[in-house]
């Protein structure tokens, strides 16, 4: 009896970012990176020019800065060409790109720099005042590399980025590559990103070359982003967060143009960039899209180039998608994932146009189907798998080649990983066609009188009211029902909608026992470092007695 017959393919061809770097130079030399600047102008460089600079940067990293395979190289930077060059050079010399989240608290930044053992940090000149006070707390950083012509402040051991490249240029050789890159194993670490640290210290997610390459390749699928050389990608999602959703690496593979907003992430400069640069793809979180919608509703803007607006980070309000499409012709696609999943696991491709009836919008509100090579299951509180019937809910657990199997050097998070599955903490239902509907985070769901209330669904229905800009729902302790929803609402300027009106708006949309007893009208919902609603701040305010709700109806939603 014979055994299995092995295939005769080149299975040992490594999936590394060296391949993406070579494709930039050899296959897509005329693609370009455009970066917004202070003066409202745009700097441009072709992929051929960027590739040449990446070679020089690789030489500077190894010969001038002494970076060795496995060393962590920090970045403290916006979305711009230089950051993209680091995205390519650092992993390709065998080091690990550690993108520092510039919006974390000071103690969190200190923790992740020291936990990662960063050797050098590349910093945009506009961010020096933010980084400078933290430098004395960094334990192992040998050099700070300043990107831009601005002042270095009191940063120690400072080198200038452009001077490093000029020095490396004088030492470069000849040929298609001016640096002798090392051979890489596809399972080598390529980049490191830390979670936002909602509880305890941030956790490090260490991506491999293989995981990044497979995730980037998935972005080229038609049932995902469908990126190709015909696209221009406006990368609004921060490059310091989950590899900017893999968009820079996907563009390197397929030759799509990149439009980098640098620090100009507000609605007005983004709208101007869309008009002038005509991007076809844009990726960001719902709060950015909500700001864009408010700006577009009150200004003459042309957003017509956007054929693929991708939104993720949290569930996208149905009203936001509907308003963008009906008022500005922009179709928003949803994706779902997290830092631990690189991040995209599911993607929602809008259904065939059926006249935009209610069924159409019902499907648009879903988070989509799992991408090829990823697998999901739902698990209830007793550890049993939940059926895919569209109604039963459980925690999403996920596995796949771009999903983390544990955190970097931190056993405190081991409970998140079970039998080869990642426990996401997201509660969802999945229907018979594998469409995912996120109902809540496990820590955000409200248990009232033995029934579950979805904070996400309440928020989305509240934000469908024309006077509501933002809404975040948290649980408030209740003697009779254990918990009841407290709705924290931000109204449009000049709006007068009160608790009574909002309850009447909700009444035909949600179950009777979901109807909130209290509303807190606030100036702004607190945000996390990546633009998500930060409910832990609201919970703390409630506990401290600084978040006051206005009672509307008898406790228990009038049950």
Coordinates of C-alpha atoms in Angstrom, one line a residue:
X1 CA 0.0 0.0 0.0
X2 CA 1.5 3.3 -1.0
X3 CA 1.4 6.5 1.0
X4 CA 0.5 10.0 0.0
X5 CA 2.1 11.4 -3.2
X6 CA 3.8 14.7 -2.7
X7 CA 3.4 17.4 -5.3
X8 CA 6.2 18.6 -7.4
X9 CA 5.8 22.4 -6.9
X10 CA 8.2 25.0 -5.5
X11 CA 6.5 24.9 -2.1
X12 CA 9.6 26.3 -0.4
X13 CA 9.2 29.7 -2.2
X14 CA 9.2 32.1 0.7
X15 CA 6.2 34.4 1.3
X16 CA 8.2 37.5 2.4
X17 CA 7.9 41.2 1.9
X18 CA 11.1 41.0 -0.2
X19 CA 8.8 39.9 -3.0
X20 CA 6.5 42.9 -2.5
X21 CA 9.6 45.2 -2.5
X22 CA 10.9 43.7 -5.7
X23 CA 7.4 44.0 -7.4
X24 CA 7.3 47.7 -6.6
X25 CA 10.6 48.2 -8.5
X26 CA 10.2 45.7 -11.3
X27 CA 6.5 45.5 -12.0
X28 CA 5.0 48.9 -10.9
X29 CA 7.8 51.5 -11.2
X30 CA 5.3 54.3 -12.3
X31 CA 2.9 53.9 -9.5
X32 CA 3.1 56.7 -7.0
X33 CA 3.0 57.8 -3.4
X34 CA 1.4 61.2 -2.9
X35 CA 1.7 62.9 0.6
X36 CA -0.3 65.9 1.8
X37 CA 1.9 68.8 3.2
X38 CA 1.5 71.8 5.4
X39 CA 0.9 74.2 2.5
X40 CA -2.0 72.1 1.1
X41 CA 0.3 71.0 -1.6
X42 CA 1.3 67.4 -2.4
X43 CA 4.7 65.7 -2.7
X44 CA 5.0 62.8 -5.1
X45 CA 7.4 60.0 -5.7
X46 CA 7.1 57.0 -8.0
X47 CA 7.5 53.4 -6.8
X48 CA 10.8 53.4 -8.6
X49 CA 12.0 56.4 -6.7
X50 CA 10.6 55.0 -3.4
X51 CA 12.4 51.6 -4.1
X52 CA 15.7 53.4 -4.5
X53 CA 15.2 55.2 -1.2
X54 CA 14.2 52.0 0.5
X55 CA 17.6 50.5 -0.6
X56 CA 19.4 53.4 0.9
X57 CA 17.4 53.2 4.1
X58 CA 18.2 49.5 4.3
X59 CA 21.9 50.3 4.1
X60 CA 21.6 53.0 6.7
X61 CA 19.7 50.7 9.1
X62 CA 22.4 48.0 9.0
X63 CA 25.6 49.9 8.5
X64 CA 25.0 53.2 10.2
X65 CA 22.5 52.3 12.9
X66 CA 23.8 48.7 13.5
X67 CA 20.3 47.1 13.2
X68 CA 20.5 43.3 13.2
X69 CA 17.9 40.6 12.4
X70 CA 15.2 40.6 15.0
X71 CA 15.9 44.1 16.4
X72 CA 12.9 46.2 16.9
X73 CA 12.7 49.5 15.1
X74 CA 10.1 52.0 16.4
X75 CA 8.2 54.5 14.4
X76 CA 6.3 57.5 15.8
X77 CA 4.8 58.9 12.7
X78 CA 1.8 59.8 10.6
X79 CA 0.8 58.3 7.2
X80 CA 3.4 59.6 4.8
X81 CA 6.0 58.5 2.2
X82 CA 8.8 58.1 4.8
X83 CA 6.7 55.9 7.0
X84 CA 5.9 53.8 3.9
X85 CA 9.7 53.5 3.2
X86 CA 10.2 52.2 6.7
X87 CA 7.3 49.7 6.2
X88 CA 9.4 48.2 3.4
X89 CA 13.0 48.6 4.5
X90 CA 12.8 47.4 8.2
X91 CA 11.2 44.0 7.6
X92 CA 13.3 43.4 4.5
X93 CA 16.6 43.7 6.4
X94 CA 15.3 41.1 8.9
X95 CA 14.3 43.6 11.6
X96 CA 10.9 44.1 13.2
X97 CA 8.9 47.3 12.4
X98 CA 7.3 48.5 15.7
X99 CA 4.7 51.2 14.9
X100 CA 4.1 53.2 18.0
X101 CA 0.5 54.4 18.5
X102 CA 1.0 58.2 19.0
X103 CA -2.4 58.5 20.7
X104 CA -1.8 56.2 23.6
X105 CA -1.3 57.6 27.1
X106 CA 2.2 58.5 28.0
X107 CA 2.7 55.5 30.4
X108 CA 1.4 53.1 27.7
X109 CA 3.9 54.5 25.2
X110 CA 6.7 54.1 27.7
X111 CA 5.5 50.5 28.5
X112 CA 5.5 49.4 24.8
X113 CA 8.8 51.0 23.9
X114 CA 10.5 49.2 26.8
X115 CA 8.5 46.0 26.5
X116 CA 9.4 45.8 22.8
X117 CA 13.0 46.8 23.5
X118 CA 13.1 49.3 20.6
X119 CA 16.7 50.0 19.5
X120 CA 15.9 53.2 17.5
X121 CA 12.8 55.3 16.9
X122 CA 12.0 57.2 13.8
X123 CA 9.9 60.3 14.6
X124 CA 8.1 62.8 12.4
X125 CA 9.3 66.4 13.3
X126 CA 5.7 67.5 14.0
X127 CA 5.5 64.8 16.8
X128 CA 8.7 65.7 18.6
X129 CA 6.9 67.8 21.3
X130 CA 4.7 64.7 22.0
X131 CA 7.6 62.2 22.2
X132 CA 10.3 64.4 23.9
X133 CA 8.9 64.4 27.5
X134 CA 8.8 60.5 27.4
X135 CA 12.4 60.0 26.3
X136 CA 13.9 59.8 29.8
X137 CA 11.6 56.8 30.5
X138 CA 12.9 54.8 27.5
X139 CA 15.4 52.2 28.6
X140 CA 17.2 50.9 25.5
X141 CA 16.7 53.4 22.6
X142 CA 20.1 54.3 21.1
X143 CA 19.1 56.8 18.4
X144 CA 16.2 59.0 17.4
X145 CA 15.9 59.6 13.7
X146 CA 14.1 62.8 12.8
X147 CA 11.9 62.8 9.7
X148 CA 11.5 66.3 8.4
X149 CA 13.3 69.6 8.7
X150 CA 11.7 70.8 12.0
X151 CA 13.6 71.2 15.3
X152 CA 14.8 68.2 17.2
X153 CA 14.0 69.7 20.6
X154 CA 15.9 68.0 23.4
X155 CA 15.9 64.5 21.8
X156 CA 19.3 62.8 22.5
X157 CA 21.5 61.1 19.8
X158 CA 19.5 62.6 17.0
X159 CA 20.2 61.8 13.3
X160 CA 18.4 63.3 10.3
X161 CA 16.5 60.9 8.0
X162 CA 17.5 62.6 4.8
X163 CA 21.1 62.8 5.9
X164 CA 21.2 59.1 6.6
X165 CA 19.9 58.4 3.1
X166 CA 22.4 60.7 1.5
X167 CA 25.2 59.1 3.4
X168 CA 24.0 55.7 2.4
X169 CA 23.7 56.8 -1.2
X170 CA 27.4 57.7 -1.3
X171 CA 28.2 54.1 -0.3
X172 CA 25.8 52.3 -2.5
X173 CA 26.8 49.9 -5.2
X174 CA 25.5 49.5 -8.7
X175 CA 22.8 47.2 -10.2
X176 CA 19.0 46.9 -9.9
X177 CA 19.4 46.8 -6.1
X178 CA 21.9 49.0 -4.3
X179 CA 21.8 46.9 -1.1
X180 CA 22.5 43.2 -0.6
X181 CA 19.4 42.1 1.3
X182 CA 19.5 39.0 3.5
X183 CA 17.6 35.9 2.8
X184 CA 14.5 35.8 4.9
X185 CA 12.4 33.0 6.3
X186 CA 8.6 33.6 5.8
X187 CA 8.0 32.8 9.5
X188 CA 10.4 35.6 10.7
X189 CA 8.7 38.4 12.6
X190 CA 8.2 41.4 10.3
X191 CA 6.2 43.9 12.4
X192 CA 4.9 44.5 15.9
X193 CA 1.7 46.3 16.9
X194 CA 0.2 46.7 20.4
X195 CA -3.4 46.6 21.2
X196 CA -5.0 49.7 22.6
X197 CA -4.9 48.3 26.2
X198 CA -8.5 48.7 27.2
X199 CA -7.6 46.8 30.4
X200 CA -4.1 46.3 31.8
X201 CA -1.1 46.9 29.7
X202 CA -1.3 46.8 25.9
X203 CA -0.6 43.5 24.3
X204 CA 1.9 43.0 21.5
X205 CA 0.9 41.2 18.3
X206 CA 3.9 40.0 16.3
X207 CA 3.1 39.6 12.6
X208 CA 5.2 37.3 10.4
X209 CA 6.2 37.9 6.8
X210 CA 4.0 35.0 5.8
X211 CA 0.9 36.4 7.7
X212 CA 1.4 39.9 6.2
X213 CA 1.8 38.6 2.7
X214 CA -1.2 36.3 2.8
X215 CA -3.4 39.1 4.4
X216 CA -2.2 41.6 1.7
X217 CA -2.9 39.1 -1.1
X218 CA -6.4 38.6 0.3
X219 CA -7.0 42.4 -0.2
X220 CA -6.6 41.8 -4.0
X221 CA -9.6 39.4 -4.1
X222 CA -12.8 40.7 -5.7
X223 CA -14.8 39.5 -2.6
X224 CA -12.6 41.7 -0.5
X225 CA -11.2 45.1 -1.4
X226 CA -10.4 44.0 -4.9
X227 CA -7.3 46.2 -5.1
X228 CA -5.4 46.4 -8.4
X229 CA -3.0 48.7 -10.3
X230 CA -6.1 50.8 -11.4
X231 CA -6.8 51.9 -7.9
X232 CA -5.7 55.0 -5.9
X233 CA -5.9 54.3 -2.2
X234 CA -6.4 57.1 0.4
X235 CA -4.9 55.5 3.5
X236 CA -6.7 57.3 6.4
X237 CA -6.5 54.4 8.9
X238 CA -3.3 55.2 10.8
X239 CA -0.1 53.4 9.8
X240 CA 0.6 53.1 13.5
X241 CA -2.5 50.8 13.8
X242 CA -2.5 47.2 12.5
X243 CA -0.2 47.9 9.5
X244 CA -2.8 50.4 8.3
X245 CA -5.1 47.4 7.7
X246 CA -2.5 46.0 5.3
X247 CA -3.3 48.7 2.6
X248 CA 0.4 49.8 2.0
X249 CA 1.5 46.2 1.6
X250 CA -1.4 45.3 -0.7
X251 CA -0.6 48.4 -2.8
X252 CA 3.0 47.4 -3.1
X253 CA 1.9 44.0 -4.4
X254 CA -0.5 45.2 -7.0
X255 CA 0.8 48.6 -7.9
X256 CA -2.0 50.7 -6.6
X257 CA -1.2 54.4 -6.0
X258 CA -1.1 55.5 -2.4
X259 CA -2.4 58.9 -1.1
X260 CA -1.1 59.6 2.3
X261 CA -2.8 62.4 4.4
X262 CA 0.1 62.8 6.9
X263 CA -1.5 64.5 9.9
X264 CA -4.3 66.1 8.0
X265 CA -7.0 63.7 9.1
X266 CA -9.9 66.2 9.5
X267 CA -12.9 66.3 7.2
X268 CA -11.9 69.5 5.3
X269 CA -8.4 68.4 4.1
X270 CA -9.6 64.9 3.4
X271 CA -12.5 66.2 1.3
X272 CA -10.0 68.5 -0.6
X273 CA -7.7 65.5 -1.1
X274 CA -10.5 63.4 -2.5
X275 CA -11.4 66.2 -5.0
X276 CA -7.8 66.8 -6.1
X277 CA -6.3 63.3 -6.0
X278 CA -9.3 61.3 -7.0
X279 CA -8.7 58.2 -4.9
X280 CA -11.0 55.2 -5.6
X281 CA -10.5 53.5 -2.3
X282 CA -10.5 55.0 1.3
X283 CA -10.2 53.1 4.5
X284 CA -11.0 54.5 8.0
X285 CA -13.2 54.1 11.1
X286 CA -16.9 55.2 11.4
X287 CA -16.1 58.3 13.4
X288 CA -14.0 59.7 10.5
X289 CA -16.7 58.9 8.0
X290 CA -19.3 60.5 10.2
X291 CA -17.3 63.7 10.3
X292 CA -16.9 63.5 6.5
X293 CA -20.6 63.2 6.1
X294 CA -21.3 66.3 8.2
X295 CA -18.8 68.3 6.2
X296 CA -20.1 67.0 2.9
X297 CA -23.7 67.9 3.8
X298 CA -22.8 71.5 4.4
X299 CA -20.1 72.1 1.7
X300 CA -19.8 71.7 -2.0
X301 CA -17.6 68.6 -2.3
X302 CA -17.0 66.0 -5.0
X303 CA -16.6 62.6 -3.5
X304 CA -17.6 60.8 -6.7
X305 CA -14.2 59.1 -7.3
X306 CA -14.7 56.9 -4.2
X307 CA -16.0 53.6 -5.6
X308 CA -14.9 51.6 -2.5
X309 CA -15.1 53.3 0.9
X310 CA -14.0 50.7 3.5
X311 CA -15.1 51.1 7.1
X312 CA -14.1 49.1 10.1
X313 CA -13.0 49.2 13.7
X314 CA -16.5 49.0 15.0
X315 CA -20.0 48.3 13.6
X316 CA -20.9 50.8 10.9
X317 CA -24.3 52.5 11.6
X318 CA -26.8 51.7 9.0
X319 CA -27.9 55.4 8.8
X320 CA -24.3 56.4 8.1
X321 CA -24.1 54.1 5.1
X322 CA -27.5 55.0 3.8
X323 CA -26.9 58.8 4.1
X324 CA -23.5 58.6 2.4
X325 CA -24.9 56.5 -0.5
X326 CA -28.1 58.4 -1.0
X327 CA -26.8 62.0 -0.6
X328 CA -23.2 61.6 -2.0
X329 CA -23.2 58.4 -4.1
X330 CA -20.5 56.8 -1.9
X331 CA -21.0 53.1 -1.1
X332 CA -19.4 52.1 2.2
X333 CA -18.2 48.5 2.6
X334 CA -17.9 47.0 6.1
X335 CA -15.0 44.9 7.3
X336 CA -14.5 43.2 10.6
X337 CA -11.4 42.2 12.5
X338 CA -9.0 43.2 15.2
X339 CA -5.3 43.8 15.9
X340 CA -4.9 40.1 16.6
X341 CA -6.3 39.2 13.1
X342 CA -4.1 41.6 11.0
X343 CA -7.0 42.8 11.0
X344 CA -9.5 41.8 8.3
X345 CA -11.4 38.5 8.8
X346 CA -14.8 39.3 7.2
X347 CA -15.8 41.6 4.4
X348 CA -19.2 42.8 3.3
X349 CA -19.6 43.2 -0.4
X350 CA -22.9 45.1 -1.0
X351 CA -25.6 42.9 -2.5
X352 CA -27.0 43.3 -6.0
X353 CA -29.0 46.5 -6.3
X354 CA -32.6 45.8 -5.5
X355 CA -33.8 49.3 -5.5
X356 CA -32.3 49.9 -2.1
X357 CA -35.3 48.4 -0.3
X358 CA -35.2 47.4 3.4
X359 CA -33.8 44.0 2.6
X360 CA -30.9 45.6 0.8
X361 CA -30.1 47.8 3.8
X362 CA -30.5 44.9 6.2
X363 CA -27.8 43.0 4.3
X364 CA -25.6 46.2 4.2
X365 CA -25.7 46.3 8.0
X366 CA -24.0 42.9 8.2
X367 CA -20.3 42.5 8.7
X368 CA -20.0 40.1 5.7
X369 CA -18.6 36.7 5.2
X370 CA -15.3 35.2 6.4
X371 CA -12.5 35.6 3.9
X372 CA -10.9 32.5 2.3
X373 CA -8.3 30.9 4.7
X374 CA -10.1 32.2 7.8
X375 CA -12.6 30.2 9.8
X376 CA -15.1 31.3 12.5
X377 CA -17.2 29.6 15.1
X378 CA -19.6 30.9 17.7
X379 CA -19.3 29.6 21.3
X380 CA -21.8 30.3 24.1
X381 CA -21.1 30.9 27.8
X382 CA -21.1 27.1 28.5
X383 CA -18.4 26.4 25.9
X384 CA -20.8 24.9 23.3
X385 CA -20.8 25.8 19.6
X386 CA -23.8 27.9 18.5
X387 CA -25.6 27.0 15.2
X388 CA -25.4 29.3 12.2
X389 CA -29.1 30.2 12.1
X390 CA -29.0 34.0 12.0
X391 CA -30.5 34.2 15.5
X392 CA -28.4 32.3 18.0
X393 CA -25.5 34.3 19.4
X394 CA -22.2 33.5 20.9
X395 CA -18.6 34.8 21.1
X396 CA -16.7 34.8 17.8
X397 CA -13.7 32.6 17.8
X398 CA -11.4 32.7 14.8
X399 CA -8.4 30.9 13.3
X400 CA -6.3 31.4 10.1
X401 CA -2.8 32.1 8.8
X402 CA -3.0 35.8 9.7
X403 CA -4.5 35.3 13.2
X404 CA -2.3 35.5 16.3
X405 CA -1.6 32.3 18.3
X406 CA -0.4 34.2 21.4
X407 CA 0.8 37.6 22.5
X408 CA 4.4 38.7 22.3
X409 CA 6.2 38.0 25.6
X410 CA 3.1 38.3 27.7
X411 CA 1.5 35.2 29.2
X412 CA -1.1 37.3 31.0
X413 CA -3.3 37.1 27.8
X414 CA -3.1 33.4 27.3
X415 CA -6.8 33.0 28.2
X416 CA -7.6 34.6 24.8
X417 CA -6.2 31.6 22.9
X418 CA -7.9 28.2 23.2
X419 CA -7.3 25.0 21.2
X420 CA -5.9 26.9 18.2
X421 CA -8.7 29.5 18.2
X422 CA -8.6 33.2 19.1
X423 CA -11.3 34.3 21.5
X424 CA -12.3 37.7 20.1
X425 CA -14.7 39.0 22.8
X426 CA -17.2 40.0 20.0
X427 CA -20.7 38.6 20.3
X428 CA -22.4 37.8 17.0
X429 CA -24.9 35.7 15.1
X430 CA -24.1 34.0 11.7
X431 CA -26.8 33.0 9.2
X432 CA -27.0 30.0 7.0
X433 CA -25.1 31.8 4.2
X434 CA -22.2 32.6 6.6
X435 CA -23.0 36.3 6.9
X436 CA -21.9 37.7 10.3
X437 CA -23.9 40.1 12.4
X438 CA -22.0 41.6 15.3
X439 CA -24.4 42.3 18.2
X440 CA -22.0 43.5 20.8
X441 CA -18.7 43.2 22.6
X442 CA -18.9 40.7 25.5
X443 CA -18.0 43.5 27.9
X444 CA -20.6 45.9 26.5
X445 CA -23.7 43.7 26.3
X446 CA -26.3 44.7 28.9
X447 CA -28.0 41.9 30.9
X448 CA -31.4 43.2 32.0
X449 CA -33.8 40.9 33.9
X450 CA -32.3 37.8 32.3
X451 CA -32.5 39.2 28.8
X452 CA -29.6 40.5 26.7
X453 CA -29.7 44.0 25.2
X454 CA -27.3 44.9 22.4
X455 CA -25.6 48.2 23.0
X456 CA -24.5 48.3 19.4
X457 CA -28.0 47.9 18.0
X458 CA -29.3 50.6 20.3
X459 CA -26.5 52.9 19.3
X460 CA -27.1 52.4 15.6
X461 CA -30.9 53.0 15.9
X462 CA -30.2 56.2 17.9
X463 CA -27.8 57.5 15.3
X464 CA -30.5 57.0 12.7
X465 CA -32.3 59.9 14.3
X466 CA -31.5 63.1 12.3
X467 CA -30.6 65.1 15.4
X468 CA -28.1 62.5 16.8
X469 CA -24.5 62.8 15.8
X470 CA -23.0 60.2 18.2
X471 CA -24.5 57.7 20.7
X472 CA -22.8 55.3 23.1
X473 CA -24.8 53.0 25.3
X474 CA -23.5 51.6 28.6
X475 CA -25.0 49.5 31.4
X476 CA -26.2 51.2 34.5
X477 CA -26.7 49.1 37.7
X478 CA -30.4 48.6 38.6
X479 CA -31.8 47.0 41.8
X480 CA -34.7 45.3 40.0
X481 CA -33.3 44.4 36.6
X482 CA -29.6 44.1 37.4
X483 CA -28.7 46.4 34.5
X484 CA -30.5 48.9 32.3
X485 CA -29.2 50.9 29.3
X486 CA -27.9 54.4 29.8
X487 CA -27.8 56.2 26.4
X488 CA -25.1 58.8 26.1
X489 CA -26.1 61.1 23.2
X490 CA -24.4 63.9 21.3
X491 CA -26.9 66.1 19.4
X492 CA -26.4 68.2 16.4
X493 CA -25.8 71.9 17.1
X494 CA -29.1 73.7 17.6
X495 CA -31.1 70.4 17.9
X496 CA -33.7 70.1 20.6
X497 CA -34.5 66.4 20.6
X498 CA -35.1 65.2 24.1
X499 CA -35.4 61.9 25.9
X500 CA -39.1 61.5 25.1
X501 CA -38.6 62.1 21.4
X502 CA -35.7 59.6 21.2
X503 CA -37.7 56.9 23.0
X504 CA -40.5 57.4 20.5
X505 CA -38.0 57.1 17.7
X506 CA -36.7 53.8 19.2
X507 CA -40.1 52.3 20.0
X508 CA -40.9 50.7 16.6
X509 CA -37.3 49.7 16.1
X510 CA -36.4 47.7 19.2
X511 CA -38.0 45.3 21.7
X512 CA -40.0 46.9 24.4
X513 CA -37.7 46.0 27.2
X514 CA -34.8 47.6 25.3
X515 CA -36.3 51.0 25.6
X516 CA -33.9 53.1 27.7
X517 CA -34.9 54.5 31.0
X518 CA -32.2 57.3 31.0
X519 CA -30.3 59.5 28.6
X520 CA -27.2 61.5 29.2
X521 CA -26.8 64.4 26.8
X522 CA -23.0 65.1 26.4
X523 CA -20.8 67.2 24.2
X524 CA -18.7 64.4 22.7
X525 CA -18.4 60.6 23.2
X526 CA -14.8 59.9 24.4
X527 CA -12.7 58.1 21.8
X528 CA -9.9 55.5 22.0
X529 CA -6.5 56.0 20.4
X530 CA -7.8 54.6 17.1
X531 CA -11.1 56.6 17.0
X532 CA -13.5 54.0 18.5
X533 CA -16.0 55.0 21.2
X534 CA -14.3 54.6 24.6
X535 CA -17.0 53.2 26.9
X536 CA -14.7 52.5 29.7
X537 CA -14.4 56.3 30.2
X538 CA -18.1 56.7 30.3
X539 CA -18.4 53.8 32.8
X540 CA -15.8 55.5 35.0
X541 CA -17.7 58.7 34.9
X542 CA -20.9 56.9 35.8
X543 CA -19.2 55.3 38.8
X544 CA -17.7 58.6 39.9
X545 CA -21.1 60.3 39.7
X546 CA -20.0 62.8 36.9
X547 CA -22.3 61.3 34.2
X548 CA -25.8 62.3 35.0
X549 CA -28.7 60.6 33.2
X550 CA -32.2 62.1 32.8
X551 CA -35.0 59.6 33.6
X552 CA -37.6 59.2 30.9
X553 CA -40.0 56.4 31.8
X554 CA -40.5 54.0 34.6
X555 CA -37.5 51.7 35.3
X556 CA -37.5 48.5 33.2
X557 CA -38.5 50.2 30.0
X558 CA -42.2 50.0 30.8
X559 CA -42.2 46.2 31.0

